[in-house]
Tab-separated table of C-alpha atoms in Angstrom:
chain	number	residue	atom	x	y	z
A	1	UNK	CA	79.476	-12.663	2.787
A	2	UNK	CA	79.534	-13.098	-0.883
A	3	UNK	CA	81.869	-11.347	-3.204
A	4	UNK	CA	82.757	-11.136	-6.537
A	5	UNK	CA	86.626	-10.834	-8.398
A	6	UNK	CA	86.773	-9.608	-12.084
A	7	UNK	CA	90.619	-9.790	-12.161
A	8	UNK	CA	90.642	-7.824	-15.737
A	9	UNK	CA	89.830	-3.923	-15.592
A	10	UNK	CA	90.906	-3.669	-19.232
A	11	UNK	CA	90.516	-6.032	-22.653
A	12	UNK	CA	91.102	-5.208	-25.906
A	13	UNK	CA	89.732	-7.821	-28.392
A	14	UNK	CA	90.102	-7.661	-32.630
A	15	UNK	CA	86.807	-7.491	-33.774
A	16	UNK	CA	85.865	-11.233	-35.140
A	17	UNK	CA	88.260	-12.837	-32.559
A	18	UNK	CA	86.964	-14.880	-29.325
A	19	UNK	CA	86.232	-12.771	-26.023
A	20	UNK	CA	86.689	-14.640	-22.360
A	21	UNK	CA	85.978	-12.585	-19.639
A	22	UNK	CA	86.886	-13.880	-16.333
A	23	UNK	CA	84.535	-14.231	-12.955
A	24	UNK	CA	85.732	-15.674	-9.782
A	25	UNK	CA	82.958	-15.958	-6.951
A	26	UNK	CA	82.989	-16.394	-3.108
A	27	UNK	CA	79.661	-17.932	-1.416
A	28	UNK	CA	79.028	-20.203	0.625
A	29	UNK	CA	76.289	-22.320	-0.867
A	30	UNK	CA	75.151	-22.520	-4.431
A	31	UNK	CA	75.090	-19.408	-5.710
A	32	UNK	CA	72.755	-17.482	-8.515
A	33	UNK	CA	75.231	-16.113	-11.499
A	34	UNK	CA	74.716	-13.450	-13.704
A	35	UNK	CA	76.317	-11.380	-16.433
A	36	UNK	CA	75.143	-7.905	-17.038
A	37	UNK	CA	76.446	-5.727	-19.643
A	38	UNK	CA	76.772	-1.629	-19.340
A	39	UNK	CA	77.058	0.717	-22.486
A	40	UNK	CA	78.161	3.678	-21.957
A	41	UNK	CA	75.330	6.060	-20.533
A	42	UNK	CA	72.924	3.552	-19.942
A	43	UNK	CA	71.536	1.051	-17.439
A	44	UNK	CA	72.343	-2.456	-17.227
A	45	UNK	CA	71.098	-5.421	-19.329
A	46	UNK	CA	71.295	-8.824	-18.057
A	47	UNK	CA	72.945	-10.909	-20.568
A	48	UNK	CA	72.489	-14.558	-19.048
A	49	UNK	CA	72.085	-15.880	-16.084
A	50	UNK	CA	72.838	-19.185	-14.037
A	51	UNK	CA	70.599	-20.907	-11.068
A	52	UNK	CA	70.524	-24.581	-11.364
A	53	UNK	CA	71.072	-27.315	-13.969
A	54	UNK	CA	73.427	-27.234	-16.889
A	55	UNK	CA	76.883	-25.277	-16.151
A	56	UNK	CA	77.313	-24.313	-19.861
A	57	UNK	CA	74.187	-21.402	-20.273
A	58	UNK	CA	73.555	-19.278	-23.176
A	59	UNK	CA	72.283	-15.768	-22.901
A	60	UNK	CA	71.461	-13.288	-25.717
A	61	UNK	CA	73.600	-11.583	-28.140
A	62	UNK	CA	75.495	-14.888	-28.811
A	63	UNK	CA	77.123	-14.848	-24.957
A	64	UNK	CA	77.552	-18.095	-23.127
A	65	UNK	CA	79.235	-18.561	-19.761
A	66	UNK	CA	80.293	-21.799	-17.592
A	67	UNK	CA	79.422	-21.942	-14.131
A	68	UNK	CA	82.759	-23.932	-13.031
A	69	UNK	CA	81.864	-25.206	-9.147
A	70	UNK	CA	85.410	-26.396	-8.406
A	71	UNK	CA	87.478	-23.381	-9.977
A	72	UNK	CA	84.447	-20.854	-8.185
A	73	UNK	CA	84.412	-19.599	-12.075
A	74	UNK	CA	81.644	-18.294	-14.534
A	75	UNK	CA	83.636	-16.816	-17.103
A	76	UNK	CA	82.003	-15.422	-19.809
A	77	UNK	CA	82.660	-16.378	-23.621
A	78	UNK	CA	82.163	-15.011	-27.357
A	79	UNK	CA	82.726	-17.096	-30.350
A	80	UNK	CA	83.280	-13.750	-32.625
A	81	UNK	CA	83.019	-10.478	-31.038
A	82	UNK	CA	81.475	-7.102	-33.029
A	83	UNK	CA	82.449	-3.957	-32.546
A	84	UNK	CA	79.057	-3.420	-31.196
A	85	UNK	CA	80.110	-5.913	-27.987
A	86	UNK	CA	82.741	-2.813	-26.384
A	87	UNK	CA	81.106	-1.906	-23.006
A	88	UNK	CA	81.561	-2.376	-19.610
A	89	UNK	CA	80.735	-6.259	-18.382
A	90	UNK	CA	79.423	-7.103	-14.690
A	91	UNK	CA	79.657	-10.359	-12.704
A	92	UNK	CA	77.151	-10.778	-10.193
A	93	UNK	CA	76.128	-13.240	-7.614
A	94	UNK	CA	72.565	-13.174	-5.666
A	95	UNK	CA	71.638	-14.893	-2.702
A	96	UNK	CA	68.440	-16.245	-4.332
A	97	UNK	CA	65.858	-13.276	-4.475
A	98	UNK	CA	68.039	-11.433	-2.368
A	99	UNK	CA	70.390	-8.751	-3.388
A	100	UNK	CA	72.972	-8.794	-6.086
A	101	UNK	CA	76.913	-8.353	-5.183
A	102	UNK	CA	78.686	-7.364	-8.227
A	103	UNK	CA	82.195	-7.004	-9.521
A	104	UNK	CA	84.285	-4.007	-10.258
A	105	UNK	CA	83.406	-4.451	-13.767
A	106	UNK	CA	85.588	-5.423	-17.051
A	107	UNK	CA	85.641	-2.675	-19.527
A	108	UNK	CA	85.648	-4.512	-23.434
A	109	UNK	CA	87.793	-2.499	-25.974
A	110	UNK	CA	87.170	-3.751	-29.578
A	111	UNK	CA	89.450	-2.931	-32.259
A	112	UNK	CA	88.944	-2.869	-35.741
B	8	UNK	CA	63.810	-1.303	-22.691
B	9	UNK	CA	63.624	-2.703	-19.258
B	10	UNK	CA	60.217	-1.468	-18.023
B	11	UNK	CA	62.163	-0.048	-15.140
B	12	UNK	CA	61.476	4.071	-15.410
B	13	UNK	CA	63.568	6.176	-13.135
B	14	UNK	CA	63.234	10.236	-13.200
B	15	UNK	CA	65.048	12.225	-13.361
B	16	UNK	CA	67.952	10.962	-15.732
B	17	UNK	CA	70.192	14.017	-14.835
B	18	UNK	CA	70.102	15.876	-11.464
B	19	UNK	CA	72.746	18.641	-10.281
B	20	UNK	CA	72.375	20.272	-7.170
B	21	UNK	CA	74.639	21.813	-4.194
B	22	UNK	CA	76.169	20.455	-1.431
B	23	UNK	CA	73.922	20.229	1.891
B	24	UNK	CA	71.144	20.270	-0.601
B	25	UNK	CA	68.284	17.302	0.169
B	26	UNK	CA	67.129	15.477	-3.405
B	27	UNK	CA	64.548	12.645	-4.402
B	28	UNK	CA	64.864	9.913	-7.022
B	29	UNK	CA	61.919	8.023	-8.205
B	30	UNK	CA	61.238	4.386	-9.435
B	31	UNK	CA	58.367	3.030	-11.191
B	32	UNK	CA	59.068	-1.049	-11.379
B	33	UNK	CA	58.224	-2.980	-13.993
B	34	UNK	CA	54.538	-3.874	-14.212
B	35	UNK	CA	53.660	-6.749	-11.654
B	36	UNK	CA	57.192	-6.537	-9.805
B	37	UNK	CA	56.813	-6.464	-5.940
B	38	UNK	CA	60.987	-6.030	-5.463
B	39	UNK	CA	62.627	-2.900	-5.504
B	40	UNK	CA	66.335	-2.490	-4.836
B	41	UNK	CA	68.653	0.954	-5.263
B	42	UNK	CA	72.283	0.511	-5.968
B	43	UNK	CA	74.969	3.502	-6.453
B	44	UNK	CA	77.429	2.827	-9.368
B	45	UNK	CA	80.659	5.089	-8.683
B	46	UNK	CA	83.976	5.070	-9.935
B	47	UNK	CA	85.856	4.119	-6.560
B	48	UNK	CA	83.476	2.037	-5.179
B	49	UNK	CA	82.085	0.398	-8.196
B	50	UNK	CA	78.042	-1.146	-7.781
B	51	UNK	CA	77.357	-0.951	-4.355
B	52	UNK	CA	73.737	-2.169	-2.855
B	53	UNK	CA	72.168	0.210	-0.967
B	54	UNK	CA	68.321	-1.305	0.081
B	55	UNK	CA	65.648	-3.197	-0.855
B	56	UNK	CA	61.810	-2.955	-0.012
B	57	UNK	CA	59.118	-5.728	-1.169
B	58	UNK	CA	55.848	-5.037	-1.408
B	59	UNK	CA	56.025	-1.737	0.688
B	60	UNK	CA	58.245	-2.925	3.301
B	61	UNK	CA	62.233	-2.675	4.129
B	62	UNK	CA	63.791	-6.095	3.447
B	63	UNK	CA	67.473	-5.383	3.030
B	64	UNK	CA	69.865	-2.784	3.659
B	65	UNK	CA	73.056	-2.783	2.239
B	66	UNK	CA	76.134	0.161	2.536
B	67	UNK	CA	73.706	2.617	2.821
B	68	UNK	CA	74.314	5.819	4.558
B	69	UNK	CA	72.261	7.427	7.632
B	70	UNK	CA	71.713	10.498	5.419
B	71	UNK	CA	69.590	8.339	2.654
B	72	UNK	CA	66.541	6.783	2.819
B	73	UNK	CA	64.181	4.718	0.872
B	74	UNK	CA	60.343	4.320	0.863
B	75	UNK	CA	58.167	1.917	-1.675
B	76	UNK	CA	54.198	3.290	-1.647
B	77	UNK	CA	51.252	1.464	-2.297
B	78	UNK	CA	51.341	1.414	-5.916
B	79	UNK	CA	54.892	0.165	-5.610
B	80	UNK	CA	56.791	3.029	-7.094
B	81	UNK	CA	60.006	3.871	-5.019
B	82	UNK	CA	61.926	6.971	-3.828
B	83	UNK	CA	65.199	7.757	-2.541
B	84	UNK	CA	65.869	10.825	-0.617
B	85	UNK	CA	69.104	11.756	-0.198
B	86	UNK	CA	70.039	14.812	2.197
B	87	UNK	CA	72.965	16.588	3.372
B	88	UNK	CA	74.355	16.019	0.010
B	89	UNK	CA	78.312	15.876	-0.090
B	90	UNK	CA	80.759	15.924	-3.467
B	91	UNK	CA	81.138	12.137	-2.844
B	92	UNK	CA	77.706	11.208	-3.006
B	93	UNK	CA	77.707	12.205	-6.965
B	94	UNK	CA	77.105	9.088	-8.441
B	95	UNK	CA	74.806	7.009	-10.661
B	96	UNK	CA	72.014	5.861	-9.255
B	97	UNK	CA	70.292	2.880	-10.433
B	98	UNK	CA	66.648	1.352	-9.648
B	99	UNK	CA	66.509	-2.384	-10.341
B	100	UNK	CA	63.145	-4.430	-9.823
B	101	UNK	CA	62.159	-8.261	-10.112
B	102	UNK	CA	58.856	-10.425	-9.506
B	103	UNK	CA	57.703	-11.585	-5.917
B	104	UNK	CA	60.361	-13.429	-3.548
B	105	UNK	CA	60.809	-17.269	-2.491
B	106	UNK	CA	62.414	-18.010	-6.039
B	107	UNK	CA	65.820	-17.254	-7.633
B	108	UNK	CA	65.187	-14.476	-10.598
B	109	UNK	CA	67.305	-11.379	-12.112
B	110	UNK	CA	66.618	-8.206	-11.441
B	111	UNK	CA	65.384	-5.740	-14.066
B	112	UNK	CA	67.651	-2.279	-13.903
B	113	UNK	CA	66.228	1.103	-14.916
B	114	UNK	CA	68.343	3.449	-16.887
B	115	UNK	CA	69.786	5.230	-14.019
B	116	UNK	CA	69.735	9.162	-12.300
B	117	UNK	CA	73.041	10.789	-12.680
B	118	UNK	CA	73.574	13.100	-9.420
B	119	UNK	CA	75.993	15.513	-9.354
B	120	UNK	CA	76.834	17.518	-6.505
B	121	UNK	CA	78.453	20.672	-6.981
């Protein structure tokens, strides 16, 4: 069965600083990987996805993620964080068109 | 706006009661998924329907059931409610199966059992 680990429960970043959120997955075949963001009281919004091809994927709001098969990782990055990026971020792995397995989430706090 | 509509947004009910949560998927999407988000368990997959038929089952309790209707909307029925069922319930939809695709999530229904 697939699993996702997000080792950081909380991360605090200064506004304007760079960000990296870690995600490690466990899945037997080629995974389909996703990052979602959840603002308080809101649903989950897709930031980016990886299905195949270029291992560096670009998403919305200036986010990018890199798939590293050798490390079973799919870390999310942003070069300069804005206060509006404060939210909870979820990494997920999907078995193709099937269901998603989510990590526990990382809460991002942005300090002025 | 993802295009997935969930009603109601909030629900408060007593233990032992039964509630129905409703989901309208994005136009054209055939797959509907239900997820439960709680503080202790995180986001857990409950059940998936595709074009009216159950396709996958996750950690769904026997007290919970779901269905997808011919117009593709879905309902999640929760019965004999317990305090521990208090959670945010999300519906998601995606297009046809057979190809990788992302799921689009609704805003969720927050269920509080008192």
